[in-house]
Tab-separated table of C-alpha atoms in Angstrom:
chain	number	residue	atom	x	y	z
A	1	MET	CA	148.486	26.443	151.486
A	2	ALA	CA	149.874	26.337	154.782
A	3	GLU	CA	148.181	29.068	157.153
A	4	LYS	CA	151.881	29.236	158.507
A	5	ILE	CA	154.805	32.034	157.754
A	6	ALA	CA	157.836	31.845	158.108
A	7	PHE	CA	160.844	34.017	160.207
A	8	GLN	CA	163.906	33.223	160.358
A	9	GLY	CA	165.327	33.197	163.409
A	10	GLU	CA	163.680	30.530	167.139
A	11	LEU	CA	160.529	31.266	168.131
A	12	GLY	CA	160.903	34.147	170.416
A	13	ALA	CA	162.503	35.673	168.325
A	14	TYR	CA	162.101	39.832	167.248
A	15	SER	CA	160.528	38.637	163.654
A	16	HIS	CA	158.238	35.900	165.995
A	17	GLU	CA	157.105	39.362	167.060
A	18	ALA	CA	156.300	40.561	164.106
A	19	CYS	CA	154.602	37.582	162.860
A	20	VAL	CA	152.533	37.846	165.540
A	21	ALA	CA	151.777	41.342	165.474
A	22	SER	CA	151.113	41.518	161.462
A	23	ARG	CA	149.473	38.082	161.499
A	24	PRO	CA	147.962	36.623	164.692
A	25	ASP	CA	146.233	34.101	163.343
A	26	HIS	CA	148.986	31.991	161.332
A	27	GLU	CA	150.602	29.705	162.459
A	28	PRO	CA	154.712	30.835	162.971
A	29	LEU	CA	157.094	28.829	161.060
A	30	PRO	CA	160.880	29.260	162.397
A	31	CYS	CA	163.748	28.981	159.783
A	32	ALA	CA	167.590	28.460	160.463
A	33	THR	CA	167.756	31.162	157.163
A	34	PHE	CA	166.452	33.836	155.484
A	35	GLU	CA	166.866	31.826	152.348
A	36	ASP	CA	164.494	29.261	154.162
A	37	VAL	CA	161.783	31.554	154.774
A	38	ILE	CA	161.356	32.102	150.940
A	39	ALA	CA	161.759	28.663	150.465
A	40	ALA	CA	158.700	27.712	152.362
A	41	VAL	CA	156.457	29.916	150.510
A	42	LYS	CA	157.456	28.998	147.132
A	43	THR	CA	156.888	25.080	148.368
A	44	GLY	CA	153.727	26.021	150.229
A	45	ALA	CA	155.256	25.142	153.226
A	46	ALA	CA	153.416	28.619	154.844
A	47	GLU	CA	151.362	31.590	153.103
A	48	PHE	CA	153.652	34.733	154.163
A	49	ALA	CA	157.808	35.184	154.605
A	50	MET	CA	158.571	36.805	157.009
A	51	LEU	CA	160.931	39.922	156.706
A	52	PRO	CA	163.639	42.242	158.813
A	53	VAL	CA	164.087	45.289	156.127
A	54	GLU	CA	166.032	47.769	158.033
A	55	ASN	CA	167.211	48.967	161.873
A	56	THR	CA	167.163	53.376	163.038
A	57	THR	CA	169.693	51.787	164.872
A	58	TYR	CA	172.170	49.555	162.547
A	59	GLY	CA	170.666	50.548	159.230
A	60	ARG	CA	170.827	48.287	156.238
A	61	VAL	CA	170.077	44.302	156.482
A	62	ALA	CA	172.795	43.080	154.969
A	63	ASP	CA	172.054	40.884	151.106
A	64	MET	CA	168.096	41.448	152.099
A	65	HIS	CA	167.783	43.624	148.919
A	66	ARG	CA	169.938	41.351	147.269
A	67	LEU	CA	167.131	38.436	147.864
A	68	LEU	CA	163.949	40.366	147.894
A	69	PRO	CA	164.365	40.708	144.241
A	70	GLU	CA	165.059	37.890	143.672
A	71	SER	CA	162.846	36.024	145.683
A	72	GLY	CA	159.957	36.058	143.129
A	73	LEU	CA	156.845	36.703	146.160
A	74	PHE	CA	155.999	40.572	146.284
A	75	ILE	CA	155.741	42.769	149.307
A	76	ASN	CA	151.882	42.796	150.777
A	77	ASP	CA	152.642	44.766	153.960
A	78	GLU	CA	154.928	46.344	155.728
A	79	VAL	CA	154.698	46.371	159.981
A	80	PHE	CA	157.782	47.975	163.052
A	81	VAL	CA	157.581	46.289	165.541
A	82	ARG	CA	160.371	47.972	168.149
A	83	VAL	CA	163.344	45.858	169.472
A	84	ARG	CA	162.270	45.990	173.312
A	85	ILE	CA	165.447	44.093	174.924
A	86	ASN	CA	165.248	42.248	177.890
A	87	LEU	CA	167.892	40.745	180.099
A	88	LEU	CA	166.743	37.017	181.246
A	89	ALA	CA	167.272	34.388	183.286
A	90	LEU	CA	166.677	31.742	184.852
A	91	PRO	CA	163.686	31.737	188.130
A	92	GLY	CA	165.617	32.890	190.642
A	93	VAL	CA	168.631	34.716	189.806
A	94	ALA	CA	168.817	37.517	190.843
A	95	LEU	CA	170.410	41.064	188.733
A	96	SER	CA	173.701	40.285	190.719
A	97	ASP	CA	174.234	36.556	190.314
A	98	ILE	CA	174.774	37.528	186.080
A	99	LYS	CA	178.285	37.482	184.901
A	100	VAL	CA	178.037	37.155	180.933
A	101	ALA	CA	174.981	37.883	178.781
A	102	ARG	CA	174.331	36.503	175.247
A	103	GLY	CA	173.440	37.752	172.167
A	104	HIS	CA	173.078	38.582	168.632
A	105	LEU	CA	176.097	40.421	167.549
A	106	VAL	CA	174.034	43.295	166.148
A	107	ILE	CA	172.404	43.167	170.003
A	108	LEU	CA	175.281	43.496	172.038
A	109	PRO	CA	176.170	46.948	170.795
A	110	GLN	CA	172.434	47.616	171.265
A	111	CYS	CA	173.379	47.548	175.141
A	112	ARG	CA	176.507	48.361	175.607
A	113	LYS	CA	176.342	50.821	178.635
A	114	PHE	CA	173.847	48.883	180.799
A	115	LEU	CA	176.422	45.464	179.845
A	116	ASP	CA	179.069	47.391	181.276
A	117	VAL	CA	177.102	49.333	184.309
A	118	HIS	CA	176.441	45.953	185.270
A	119	GLY	CA	179.812	44.579	184.993
A	120	ILE	CA	179.073	41.713	182.604
A	121	ARG	CA	180.658	40.757	179.483
A	122	GLY	CA	178.668	40.510	176.373
A	123	GLU	CA	179.061	36.508	174.237
A	124	ALA	CA	178.076	36.298	170.993
A	125	ALA	CA	174.953	34.105	170.245
A	126	ALA	CA	173.845	33.260	166.218
A	127	ASP	CA	170.445	33.823	168.022
A	128	ASN	CA	168.866	36.092	170.607
A	129	ALA	CA	165.867	33.257	171.011
A	130	GLY	CA	168.612	30.295	171.119
A	131	ALA	CA	170.233	32.169	173.321
A	132	ALA	CA	167.228	32.135	175.683
A	133	ALA	CA	166.811	28.842	175.345
A	134	ASP	CA	170.211	27.613	176.002
A	135	ILE	CA	170.234	29.145	179.068
A	136	ALA	CA	166.790	27.283	179.442
A	137	ALA	CA	168.009	23.697	178.403
A	138	ARG	CA	171.520	23.974	180.856
A	139	ASN	CA	170.592	25.050	183.441
A	140	GLU	CA	172.092	28.771	183.772
A	141	ARG	CA	172.433	30.354	186.971
A	142	THR	CA	175.394	33.150	185.619
A	143	ALA	CA	173.560	33.884	181.932
A	144	ALA	CA	171.202	35.830	181.372
A	145	ALA	CA	170.247	36.278	177.306
A	146	LEU	CA	169.240	39.629	175.796
A	147	ALA	CA	166.307	38.367	174.165
A	148	SER	CA	162.309	39.702	173.852
A	149	GLU	CA	159.244	38.727	176.716
A	150	LEU	CA	158.231	36.961	174.037
A	151	ALA	CA	161.575	34.278	174.247
A	152	GLY	CA	161.258	34.689	178.141
A	153	ARG	CA	157.452	33.028	178.517
A	154	ILE	CA	158.459	31.275	175.560
A	155	HIS	CA	161.961	29.651	177.374
A	156	GLY	CA	160.150	29.946	180.862
A	157	LEU	CA	162.528	32.639	181.996
A	158	GLU	CA	161.779	35.605	184.195
A	159	VAL	CA	162.862	39.200	183.224
A	160	LEU	CA	165.462	40.208	185.468
A	161	GLN	CA	165.524	44.007	183.305
A	162	LYS	CA	163.303	45.576	180.786
A	163	ASP	CA	164.652	47.990	177.690
A	164	VAL	CA	168.282	47.335	178.873
A	165	GLU	CA	168.274	49.433	174.903
A	166	ASP	CA	170.816	52.068	175.104
A	167	GLN	CA	167.874	53.921	172.178
A	168	SER	CA	165.477	54.531	172.463
A	169	HIS	CA	163.738	54.279	169.197
A	170	ASN	CA	165.416	50.918	167.996
A	171	THR	CA	162.930	49.868	165.516
A	172	THR	CA	162.713	47.151	162.711
A	173	ARG	CA	160.976	47.259	159.786
A	174	PHE	CA	159.456	44.118	158.733
A	175	LEU	CA	157.387	43.409	154.805
A	176	VAL	CA	155.561	40.270	154.243
A	177	MET	CA	155.695	39.102	151.417
A	178	SER	CA	154.066	35.817	149.674
A	179	ALA	CA	153.676	34.235	146.316
A	180	GLN	CA	150.502	36.417	145.324
A	181	ASN	CA	150.703	40.119	144.021
A	182	GLN	CA	148.203	41.957	146.151
A	183	PRO	CA	148.072	45.383	144.733
A	184	GLU	CA	144.682	46.463	145.059
A	185	ARG	CA	143.825	49.401	147.110
A	186	ARG	CA	143.206	49.426	151.363
A	187	ARG	CA	143.045	51.097	153.770
A	188	GLY	CA	145.609	54.720	153.912
A	189	LYS	CA	148.442	55.908	152.409
A	190	MET	CA	149.442	53.160	149.597
A	191	LEU	CA	153.765	52.367	148.727
A	192	THR	CA	155.467	50.947	146.087
A	193	SER	CA	158.303	48.799	145.946
A	194	PHE	CA	160.335	48.834	143.326
A	195	VAL	CA	163.913	48.371	142.284
A	196	PHE	CA	165.881	48.989	138.762
A	197	GLN	CA	169.212	49.787	136.891
A	198	VAL	CA	170.187	52.841	134.660
A	199	ARG	CA	171.160	52.372	131.435
A	200	ASN	CA	174.936	53.536	130.580
A	201	ILE	CA	174.037	56.996	130.005
A	202	PRO	CA	175.738	59.929	131.512
A	203	ALA	CA	173.236	61.697	134.164
A	204	ALA	CA	170.897	58.149	134.217
A	205	LEU	CA	170.225	58.723	137.705
A	206	TYR	CA	169.995	62.122	137.940
A	207	LYS	CA	167.383	61.398	134.694
A	208	ALA	CA	165.842	59.081	135.972
A	209	MET	CA	164.466	60.526	139.253
A	210	GLY	CA	163.153	63.097	137.779
A	211	GLY	CA	160.326	61.718	136.575
A	212	PHE	CA	159.263	61.328	140.147
A	213	ALA	CA	160.236	65.236	141.664
A	214	THR	CA	158.428	67.203	138.429
A	215	ASN	CA	155.239	64.711	139.303
A	216	GLY	CA	155.210	65.444	142.390
A	217	VAL	CA	156.092	61.347	143.559
A	218	ASN	CA	157.459	61.839	147.399
A	219	MET	CA	160.202	59.053	147.493
A	220	ILE	CA	161.303	58.297	150.488
A	221	LYS	CA	163.604	55.727	150.038
A	222	LEU	CA	166.584	54.830	147.425
A	223	GLU	CA	169.843	52.912	147.205
A	224	SER	CA	171.539	51.588	146.199
A	225	TYR	CA	173.860	48.094	145.939
A	226	MET	CA	176.445	46.513	143.962
A	227	LEU	CA	175.419	43.730	141.252
A	228	GLY	CA	177.319	40.353	140.237
A	229	GLY	CA	180.563	41.753	142.606
A	230	ALA	CA	181.079	44.776	140.195
A	231	PHE	CA	182.257	47.935	142.506
A	232	ARG	CA	179.653	50.379	140.803
A	233	ALA	CA	176.014	51.017	141.660
A	234	THR	CA	174.341	49.074	139.362
A	235	GLN	CA	171.363	48.054	141.285
A	236	PHE	CA	168.996	50.466	142.997
A	237	TYR	CA	166.324	50.198	145.149
A	238	ALA	CA	163.478	52.480	145.981
A	239	ASP	CA	160.219	52.698	148.202
A	240	ILE	CA	158.201	55.769	146.948
A	241	GLU	CA	155.003	57.203	147.652
A	242	GLY	CA	152.081	56.057	145.738
A	243	HIS	CA	149.936	53.269	143.943
A	244	PRO	CA	150.759	52.310	139.724
A	245	ASP	CA	147.636	53.060	138.353
A	246	ASP	CA	147.958	57.009	139.902
A	247	PRO	CA	148.776	59.026	137.056
A	248	GLU	CA	150.913	61.199	138.844
A	249	VAL	CA	153.126	57.253	139.525
A	250	LYS	CA	151.552	56.008	135.530
A	251	ARG	CA	153.779	59.211	133.996
A	252	ALA	CA	156.646	58.563	136.980
A	253	PHE	CA	157.061	55.741	136.171
A	254	ASP	CA	156.965	56.181	132.176
A	255	GLU	CA	159.726	57.987	132.651
A	256	LEU	CA	161.978	55.999	135.196
A	257	ALA	CA	161.896	53.504	131.925
A	258	PHE	CA	162.867	55.887	129.084
A	259	PHE	CA	166.073	55.789	131.243
A	260	THR	CA	166.512	51.608	132.181
A	261	ASP	CA	167.596	48.650	131.190
A	262	MET	CA	165.096	47.196	133.726
A	263	ILE	CA	161.951	47.656	136.490
A	264	ARG	CA	160.916	45.303	138.380
A	265	VAL	CA	158.014	45.884	141.545
A	266	LEU	CA	158.377	43.830	144.504
A	267	GLY	CA	154.820	45.415	145.857
A	268	THR	CA	152.909	47.897	146.098
A	269	TYR	CA	150.938	47.985	149.631
A	270	PRO	CA	149.266	50.391	152.088
A	271	ALA	CA	152.643	51.682	154.505
A	272	ASP	CA	151.923	50.902	158.111
A	273	PRO	CA	150.191	53.315	160.622
A	274	GLY	CA	152.826	52.997	162.769
A	275	ARG	CA	155.235	53.286	160.721
A	276	PRO	CA	157.907	55.846	162.946
């Protein structure tokens, strides 16, 4: 197994920052898509996958809850990365020289106030770190990238302005996944993530959730999403505090099983100490 950790994007992406924070001893492996990240682990090209699942500003990462259950991988850890967006440009370029700033479609609205104040036009790019790489390669002196400081160091750009994002709480939650389930108890609070489908009976979801309430199990996330293109919530994703071996969690899962057609545990792992 290669001692690598795969992520989606270019070197210097925020997912790359998450890799450095979580697995500094593993070589980062850039991939074009989330599917490629998962495939890298399944084929043995990488030991771990770093996948973003949600952000405090723009919410759930599209398609991730569909990909996770189908991936065949298990959650080993979670990591939170404070998204610090910086204006990066070629050495010697001044802020007044910048006419256009490039970043991912998700990043641009998060910097709207800064761009408007300085009269800079936002332009969509496929990838933040990729925008930095392109500006360096093309020697563009009137363009800047909206990306991480890591992207600037990698691609030889300087920081014209730090923290240009409108919201200071901007944080992304990532999951570290591998082909190995690691449910052993580790430091601190443990979390368990799972997906389930309720039976087609009245009030099935209400009854399924009752076991967590009566057993005092804290459910910190519950999300529904369409399955197979049907306009009804047929599958749910949940995060709870606790380990499947905890008596109260066992009882809650026993009750859940009675009202569901499918339950799949995606992983049991320690809560990140920096969890907001």
